[in-house]
Amino acid sequence: MDEDADTPTTTGPDTTTRVRGQRLYDRWSDHQTLFRLGKWVVFAGREDAYRRQTLAGLNARRGDTVLDVGCGPGVDLPALRERVGPEGRVVGVDYSKGMVERAQRRIDRADWSNVHVVRGDASHLPLPAESVDRAYATLSLSAMPDLPGVLNAVAETLVPGGRLAVFDTRPFQTGYRRALNPLLVRGSWLLTNWHPDVGLLEPLRERFDRVAVETFDAGATVVAVAHRR
Protein backbone atom coordinates (compact mmCIF):
# COMPACT_ATOMS: atom_id res chain seq x y z
CA MET A 1 0.00 0.00 0.00
CA ASP A 2 1.25 3.51 -0.84
CA GLU A 3 2.27 5.15 2.43
CA ASP A 4 0.82 8.46 1.19
CA ALA A 5 -2.48 7.05 -0.02
CA ASP A 6 -4.37 8.76 2.79
CA THR A 7 -2.29 11.92 2.94
CA PRO A 8 -4.57 14.98 3.35
CA THR A 9 -5.18 16.65 0.02
CA THR A 10 -3.09 19.78 -0.59
CA THR A 11 -2.30 21.82 -3.63
CA GLY A 12 0.20 24.51 -4.52
CA PRO A 13 3.98 24.92 -4.48
CA ASP A 14 4.37 23.74 -0.89
CA THR A 15 2.89 20.27 -1.42
CA THR A 16 6.29 18.53 -1.68
CA THR A 17 7.52 20.27 1.46
CA ARG A 18 4.39 19.28 3.36
CA VAL A 19 4.68 15.64 2.35
CA ARG A 20 8.34 15.69 3.42
CA GLY A 21 7.28 17.05 6.80
CA GLN A 22 4.56 14.45 7.17
CA ARG A 23 7.07 11.67 6.57
CA LEU A 24 9.59 13.16 9.00
CA TYR A 25 7.07 13.44 11.82
CA ASP A 26 5.69 9.99 11.06
CA ARG A 27 9.20 8.69 11.78
CA TRP A 28 9.57 10.81 14.92
CA SER A 29 6.25 9.46 16.19
CA ASP A 30 8.01 6.12 16.68
CA HIS A 31 10.94 7.69 18.57
CA GLN A 32 9.28 9.91 21.14
CA THR A 33 11.93 9.45 23.84
CA LEU A 34 14.65 10.68 21.50
CA PHE A 35 12.38 13.48 20.27
CA ARG A 36 11.72 14.69 23.82
CA LEU A 37 15.41 14.49 24.67
CA GLY A 38 16.27 16.67 21.69
CA LYS A 39 13.78 19.32 22.79
CA TRP A 40 15.09 19.17 26.36
CA VAL A 41 18.56 19.99 25.02
CA VAL A 42 17.28 22.80 22.78
CA PHE A 43 15.33 24.50 25.58
CA ALA A 44 17.77 23.63 28.37
CA GLY A 45 14.99 21.94 30.30
CA ARG A 46 12.64 24.96 30.11
CA GLU A 47 10.15 23.58 27.59
CA ASP A 48 7.54 22.74 30.23
CA ALA A 49 7.79 26.25 31.67
CA TYR A 50 7.19 27.76 28.22
CA ARG A 51 4.18 25.50 27.71
CA ARG A 52 2.73 26.54 31.08
CA GLN A 53 3.16 30.19 30.19
CA THR A 54 1.42 29.63 26.86
CA LEU A 55 -1.45 27.82 28.57
CA ALA A 56 -1.82 30.75 30.96
CA GLY A 57 -1.99 33.15 28.03
CA LEU A 58 -4.58 30.95 26.34
CA ASN A 59 -6.92 31.58 29.28
CA ALA A 60 -9.21 28.71 28.34
CA ARG A 61 -12.35 28.47 30.46
CA ARG A 62 -14.61 25.63 31.45
CA GLY A 63 -16.98 24.78 28.64
CA ASP A 64 -14.71 26.26 25.93
CA THR A 65 -13.83 24.55 22.68
CA VAL A 66 -10.06 24.59 22.16
CA LEU A 67 -8.21 23.79 18.94
CA ASP A 68 -4.69 22.35 19.25
CA VAL A 69 -2.98 23.28 15.96
CA GLY A 70 -0.30 20.74 15.08
CA CYS A 71 -1.04 18.67 18.17
CA GLY A 72 1.69 16.09 17.49
CA PRO A 73 1.46 13.09 19.85
CA GLY A 74 -0.98 14.96 22.08
CA VAL A 75 1.32 16.04 24.90
CA ASP A 76 -0.84 19.09 25.65
CA LEU A 77 -4.22 17.39 25.40
CA PRO A 78 -4.39 16.54 29.14
CA ALA A 79 -3.66 20.12 30.20
CA LEU A 80 -6.12 21.56 27.70
CA ARG A 81 -8.87 19.17 28.77
CA GLU A 82 -8.26 20.02 32.42
CA ARG A 83 -8.90 23.68 31.64
CA VAL A 84 -12.10 23.23 29.63
CA GLY A 85 -13.49 20.55 31.95
CA PRO A 86 -15.74 17.65 30.95
CA GLU A 87 -18.30 20.10 29.56
CA GLY A 88 -15.77 21.61 27.13
CA ARG A 89 -14.15 20.15 24.05
CA VAL A 90 -10.59 19.80 22.72
CA VAL A 91 -9.84 19.15 19.05
CA GLY A 92 -6.31 18.35 17.90
CA VAL A 93 -5.28 18.58 14.25
CA ASP A 94 -2.02 17.25 12.81
CA TYR A 95 -0.72 16.45 9.33
CA SER A 96 1.27 13.39 10.41
CA LYS A 97 -0.54 10.06 10.44
CA GLY A 98 1.90 8.65 13.00
CA MET A 99 1.46 11.58 15.39
CA VAL A 100 -2.33 11.42 15.11
CA GLU A 101 -2.31 7.71 15.86
CA ARG A 102 -0.15 8.27 18.93
CA ALA A 103 -2.42 11.10 20.12
CA GLN A 104 -5.47 8.89 19.59
CA ARG A 105 -3.94 6.16 21.73
CA ARG A 106 -3.46 8.73 24.50
CA ILE A 107 -7.14 9.67 24.23
CA ASP A 108 -8.27 6.04 24.21
CA ARG A 109 -6.20 5.19 27.30
CA ALA A 110 -7.72 8.09 29.21
CA ASP A 111 -11.21 7.33 27.85
CA TRP A 112 -11.93 10.97 27.06
CA SER A 113 -15.21 11.49 25.24
CA ASN A 114 -14.69 15.22 24.72
CA VAL A 115 -11.18 15.12 23.21
CA HIS A 116 -10.77 14.39 19.52
CA VAL A 117 -7.86 14.31 17.11
CA VAL A 118 -8.11 14.68 13.33
CA ARG A 119 -5.56 14.22 10.61
CA GLY A 120 -5.61 17.24 8.36
CA ASP A 121 -3.91 20.25 6.82
CA ALA A 122 -3.96 23.19 9.24
CA SER A 123 -4.44 25.63 6.35
CA HIS A 124 -7.73 23.84 5.52
CA LEU A 125 -9.15 23.08 8.95
CA PRO A 126 -12.07 20.64 9.05
CA LEU A 127 -14.04 22.89 11.41
CA PRO A 128 -16.94 25.30 10.92
CA ALA A 129 -16.36 29.04 11.05
CA GLU A 130 -16.56 30.62 14.51
CA SER A 131 -16.77 27.24 16.25
CA VAL A 132 -13.66 27.53 18.46
CA ASP A 133 -13.14 29.71 21.54
CA ARG A 134 -9.38 29.30 21.84
CA ALA A 135 -6.58 28.04 19.60
CA TYR A 136 -3.23 26.75 20.82
CA ALA A 137 -0.05 26.05 18.86
CA THR A 138 3.19 24.82 20.42
CA LEU A 139 6.29 24.20 18.31
CA SER A 140 4.12 23.68 15.25
CA LEU A 141 3.56 26.90 13.29
CA SER A 142 7.23 27.22 12.33
CA ALA A 143 7.00 23.76 10.73
CA MET A 144 4.18 24.85 8.41
CA PRO A 145 5.28 26.26 5.04
CA ASP A 146 2.02 28.15 4.43
CA LEU A 147 1.90 30.04 7.71
CA PRO A 148 -0.34 32.88 6.42
CA GLY A 149 -2.82 30.27 5.17
CA VAL A 150 -2.76 28.49 8.52
CA LEU A 151 -3.34 31.71 10.44
CA ASN A 152 -6.22 32.63 8.15
CA ALA A 153 -7.81 29.23 8.73
CA VAL A 154 -7.35 29.45 12.50
CA ALA A 155 -8.77 32.97 12.64
CA GLU A 156 -11.84 31.87 10.68
CA THR A 157 -12.58 29.08 13.17
CA LEU A 158 -12.29 31.39 16.19
CA VAL A 159 -15.32 33.14 17.63
CA PRO A 160 -15.24 36.95 17.87
CA GLY A 161 -12.96 37.77 20.77
CA GLY A 162 -11.24 34.39 20.55
CA ARG A 163 -7.51 34.13 20.99
CA LEU A 164 -4.54 32.13 19.72
CA ALA A 165 -1.67 31.27 22.08
CA VAL A 166 1.67 30.33 20.52
CA PHE A 167 4.95 28.87 21.75
CA ASP A 168 7.52 28.52 18.98
CA THR A 169 11.09 29.10 17.88
CA ARG A 170 13.07 31.11 15.36
CA PRO A 171 16.78 31.80 14.77
CA PHE A 172 18.71 33.70 17.46
CA GLN A 173 17.99 37.42 17.22
CA THR A 174 20.65 38.99 19.45
CA GLY A 175 24.15 38.45 20.78
CA TYR A 176 26.94 36.12 19.87
CA ARG A 177 24.58 33.17 19.39
CA ARG A 178 23.51 34.59 16.03
CA ALA A 179 26.72 33.09 14.66
CA LEU A 180 25.18 29.67 15.31
CA ASN A 181 22.13 30.35 13.12
CA PRO A 182 23.46 28.77 9.89
CA LEU A 183 24.23 25.54 11.74
CA LEU A 184 20.94 25.72 13.63
CA VAL A 185 18.87 26.24 10.49
CA ARG A 186 20.61 23.47 8.58
CA GLY A 187 20.43 20.97 11.42
CA SER A 188 16.80 21.70 12.17
CA TRP A 189 15.84 21.32 8.53
CA LEU A 190 17.46 17.90 8.39
CA LEU A 191 15.64 16.69 11.51
CA THR A 192 12.31 18.55 11.30
CA ASN A 193 10.25 20.63 8.89
CA TRP A 194 11.34 23.97 10.36
CA HIS A 195 10.75 27.05 8.17
CA PRO A 196 12.52 29.98 9.85
CA ASP A 197 12.51 31.89 6.55
CA VAL A 198 8.73 32.22 6.71
CA GLY A 199 8.88 34.38 9.83
CA LEU A 200 6.48 34.07 12.74
CA LEU A 201 5.52 37.41 14.23
CA GLU A 202 4.93 39.36 11.02
CA PRO A 203 2.18 37.05 9.69
CA LEU A 204 0.70 36.85 13.19
CA ARG A 205 0.44 40.62 13.48
CA GLU A 206 -0.98 40.93 9.98
CA ARG A 207 -3.85 38.55 10.70
CA PHE A 208 -4.58 39.16 14.41
CA ASP A 209 -5.01 42.13 16.73
CA ARG A 210 -3.41 42.82 20.13
CA VAL A 211 -0.49 40.48 19.69
CA ALA A 212 1.40 40.29 22.99
CA VAL A 213 4.89 38.81 22.62
CA GLU A 214 7.56 37.66 25.06
CA THR A 215 10.91 36.35 23.86
CA PHE A 216 13.58 34.25 25.56
CA ASP A 217 16.90 32.62 24.74
CA ALA A 218 18.36 35.55 22.77
CA GLY A 219 15.05 36.00 20.97
CA ALA A 220 14.92 32.43 19.67
CA THR A 221 11.98 31.33 21.84
CA VAL A 222 8.68 33.14 21.36
CA VAL A 223 5.53 33.03 23.47
CA ALA A 224 2.71 35.09 21.97
CA VAL A 225 -1.01 35.65 22.51
CA ALA A 226 -3.07 37.07 19.64
CA HIS A 227 -6.74 38.06 19.49
CA ARG A 228 -9.01 37.57 16.53
CA ARG A 229 -9.53 40.74 14.54
Coordinates of C-alpha atoms in Angstrom, one line a residue:
M1 CA 0.0 0.0 0.0
D2 CA 1.2 3.5 -0.8
E3 CA 2.3 5.1 2.4
D4 CA 0.8 8.5 1.2
A5 CA -2.5 7.1 0.0
D6 CA -4.4 8.8 2.8
T7 CA -2.3 11.9 2.9
P8 CA -4.6 15.0 3.4
T9 CA -5.2 16.7 0.0
T10 CA -3.1 19.8 -0.6
T11 CA -2.3 21.8 -3.6
G12 CA 0.2 24.5 -4.5
P13 CA 4.0 24.9 -4.5
D14 CA 4.4 23.7 -0.9
T15 CA 2.9 20.3 -1.4
T16 CA 6.3 18.5 -1.7
T17 CA 7.5 20.3 1.5
R18 CA 4.4 19.3 3.4
V19 CA 4.7 15.6 2.4
R20 CA 8.3 15.7 3.4
G21 CA 7.3 17.0 6.8
Q22 CA 4.6 14.4 7.2
R23 CA 7.1 11.7 6.6
L24 CA 9.6 13.2 9.0
Y25 CA 7.1 13.4 11.8
D26 CA 5.7 10.0 11.1
R27 CA 9.2 8.7 11.8
W28 CA 9.6 10.8 14.9
S29 CA 6.2 9.5 16.2
D30 CA 8.0 6.1 16.7
H31 CA 10.9 7.7 18.6
Q32 CA 9.3 9.9 21.1
T33 CA 11.9 9.5 23.8
L34 CA 14.6 10.7 21.5
F35 CA 12.4 13.5 20.3
R36 CA 11.7 14.7 23.8
L37 CA 15.4 14.5 24.7
G38 CA 16.3 16.7 21.7
K39 CA 13.8 19.3 22.8
W40 CA 15.1 19.2 26.4
V41 CA 18.6 20.0 25.0
V42 CA 17.3 22.8 22.8
F43 CA 15.3 24.5 25.6
A44 CA 17.8 23.6 28.4
G45 CA 15.0 21.9 30.3
R46 CA 12.6 25.0 30.1
E47 CA 10.2 23.6 27.6
D48 CA 7.5 22.7 30.2
A49 CA 7.8 26.2 31.7
Y50 CA 7.2 27.8 28.2
R51 CA 4.2 25.5 27.7
R52 CA 2.7 26.5 31.1
Q53 CA 3.2 30.2 30.2
T54 CA 1.4 29.6 26.9
L55 CA -1.5 27.8 28.6
A56 CA -1.8 30.7 31.0
G57 CA -2.0 33.1 28.0
L58 CA -4.6 30.9 26.3
N59 CA -6.9 31.6 29.3
A60 CA -9.2 28.7 28.3
R61 CA -12.3 28.5 30.5
R62 CA -14.6 25.6 31.5
G63 CA -17.0 24.8 28.6
D64 CA -14.7 26.3 25.9
T65 CA -13.8 24.5 22.7
V66 CA -10.1 24.6 22.2
L67 CA -8.2 23.8 18.9
D68 CA -4.7 22.4 19.2
V69 CA -3.0 23.3 16.0
G70 CA -0.3 20.7 15.1
C71 CA -1.0 18.7 18.2
G72 CA 1.7 16.1 17.5
P73 CA 1.5 13.1 19.9
G74 CA -1.0 15.0 22.1
V75 CA 1.3 16.0 24.9
D76 CA -0.8 19.1 25.6
L77 CA -4.2 17.4 25.4
P78 CA -4.4 16.5 29.1
A79 CA -3.7 20.1 30.2
L80 CA -6.1 21.6 27.7
R81 CA -8.9 19.2 28.8
E82 CA -8.3 20.0 32.4
R83 CA -8.9 23.7 31.6
V84 CA -12.1 23.2 29.6
G85 CA -13.5 20.6 31.9
P86 CA -15.7 17.7 31.0
E87 CA -18.3 20.1 29.6
G88 CA -15.8 21.6 27.1
R89 CA -14.1 20.1 24.0
V90 CA -10.6 19.8 22.7
V91 CA -9.8 19.2 19.1
G92 CA -6.3 18.3 17.9
V93 CA -5.3 18.6 14.3
D94 CA -2.0 17.2 12.8
Y95 CA -0.7 16.4 9.3
S96 CA 1.3 13.4 10.4
K97 CA -0.5 10.1 10.4
G98 CA 1.9 8.6 13.0
M99 CA 1.5 11.6 15.4
V100 CA -2.3 11.4 15.1
E101 CA -2.3 7.7 15.9
R102 CA -0.1 8.3 18.9
A103 CA -2.4 11.1 20.1
Q104 CA -5.5 8.9 19.6
R105 CA -3.9 6.2 21.7
R106 CA -3.5 8.7 24.5
I107 CA -7.1 9.7 24.2
D108 CA -8.3 6.0 24.2
R109 CA -6.2 5.2 27.3
A110 CA -7.7 8.1 29.2
D111 CA -11.2 7.3 27.8
W112 CA -11.9 11.0 27.1
S113 CA -15.2 11.5 25.2
N114 CA -14.7 15.2 24.7
V115 CA -11.2 15.1 23.2
H116 CA -10.8 14.4 19.5
V117 CA -7.9 14.3 17.1
V118 CA -8.1 14.7 13.3
R119 CA -5.6 14.2 10.6
G120 CA -5.6 17.2 8.4
D121 CA -3.9 20.2 6.8
A122 CA -4.0 23.2 9.2
S123 CA -4.4 25.6 6.4
H124 CA -7.7 23.8 5.5
L125 CA -9.1 23.1 8.9
P126 CA -12.1 20.6 9.0
L127 CA -14.0 22.9 11.4
P128 CA -16.9 25.3 10.9
A129 CA -16.4 29.0 11.0
E130 CA -16.6 30.6 14.5
S131 CA -16.8 27.2 16.3
V132 CA -13.7 27.5 18.5
D133 CA -13.1 29.7 21.5
R134 CA -9.4 29.3 21.8
A135 CA -6.6 28.0 19.6
Y136 CA -3.2 26.8 20.8
A137 CA 0.0 26.1 18.9
T138 CA 3.2 24.8 20.4
L139 CA 6.3 24.2 18.3
S140 CA 4.1 23.7 15.3
L141 CA 3.6 26.9 13.3
S142 CA 7.2 27.2 12.3
A143 CA 7.0 23.8 10.7
M144 CA 4.2 24.9 8.4
P145 CA 5.3 26.3 5.0
D146 CA 2.0 28.2 4.4
L147 CA 1.9 30.0 7.7
P148 CA -0.3 32.9 6.4
G149 CA -2.8 30.3 5.2
V150 CA -2.8 28.5 8.5
L151 CA -3.3 31.7 10.4
N152 CA -6.2 32.6 8.1
A153 CA -7.8 29.2 8.7
V154 CA -7.3 29.4 12.5
A155 CA -8.8 33.0 12.6
E156 CA -11.8 31.9 10.7
T157 CA -12.6 29.1 13.2
L158 CA -12.3 31.4 16.2
V159 CA -15.3 33.1 17.6
P160 CA -15.2 37.0 17.9
G161 CA -13.0 37.8 20.8
G162 CA -11.2 34.4 20.5
R163 CA -7.5 34.1 21.0
L164 CA -4.5 32.1 19.7
A165 CA -1.7 31.3 22.1
V166 CA 1.7 30.3 20.5
F167 CA 5.0 28.9 21.7
D168 CA 7.5 28.5 19.0
T169 CA 11.1 29.1 17.9
R170 CA 13.1 31.1 15.4
P171 CA 16.8 31.8 14.8
F172 CA 18.7 33.7 17.5
Q173 CA 18.0 37.4 17.2
T174 CA 20.6 39.0 19.4
G175 CA 24.2 38.4 20.8
Y176 CA 26.9 36.1 19.9
R177 CA 24.6 33.2 19.4
R178 CA 23.5 34.6 16.0
A179 CA 26.7 33.1 14.7
L180 CA 25.2 29.7 15.3
N181 CA 22.1 30.3 13.1
P182 CA 23.5 28.8 9.9
L183 CA 24.2 25.5 11.7
L184 CA 20.9 25.7 13.6
V185 CA 18.9 26.2 10.5
R186 CA 20.6 23.5 8.6
G187 CA 20.4 21.0 11.4
S188 CA 16.8 21.7 12.2
W189 CA 15.8 21.3 8.5
L190 CA 17.5 17.9 8.4
L191 CA 15.6 16.7 11.5
T192 CA 12.3 18.5 11.3
N193 CA 10.2 20.6 8.9
W194 CA 11.3 24.0 10.4
H195 CA 10.8 27.0 8.2
P196 CA 12.5 30.0 9.9
D197 CA 12.5 31.9 6.6
V198 CA 8.7 32.2 6.7
G199 CA 8.9 34.4 9.8
L200 CA 6.5 34.1 12.7
L201 CA 5.5 37.4 14.2
E202 CA 4.9 39.4 11.0
P203 CA 2.2 37.1 9.7
L204 CA 0.7 36.8 13.2
R205 CA 0.4 40.6 13.5
E206 CA -1.0 40.9 10.0
R207 CA -3.9 38.5 10.7
F208 CA -4.6 39.2 14.4
D209 CA -5.0 42.1 16.7
R210 CA -3.4 42.8 20.1
V211 CA -0.5 40.5 19.7
A212 CA 1.4 40.3 23.0
V213 CA 4.9 38.8 22.6
E214 CA 7.6 37.7 25.1
T215 CA 10.9 36.3 23.9
F216 CA 13.6 34.3 25.6
D217 CA 16.9 32.6 24.7
A218 CA 18.4 35.6 22.8
G219 CA 15.1 36.0 21.0
A220 CA 14.9 32.4 19.7
T221 CA 12.0 31.3 21.8
V222 CA 8.7 33.1 21.4
V223 CA 5.5 33.0 23.5
A224 CA 2.7 35.1 22.0
V225 CA -1.0 35.7 22.5
A226 CA -3.1 37.1 19.6
H227 CA -6.7 38.1 19.5
R228 CA -9.0 37.6 16.5
R229 CA -9.5 40.7 14.5

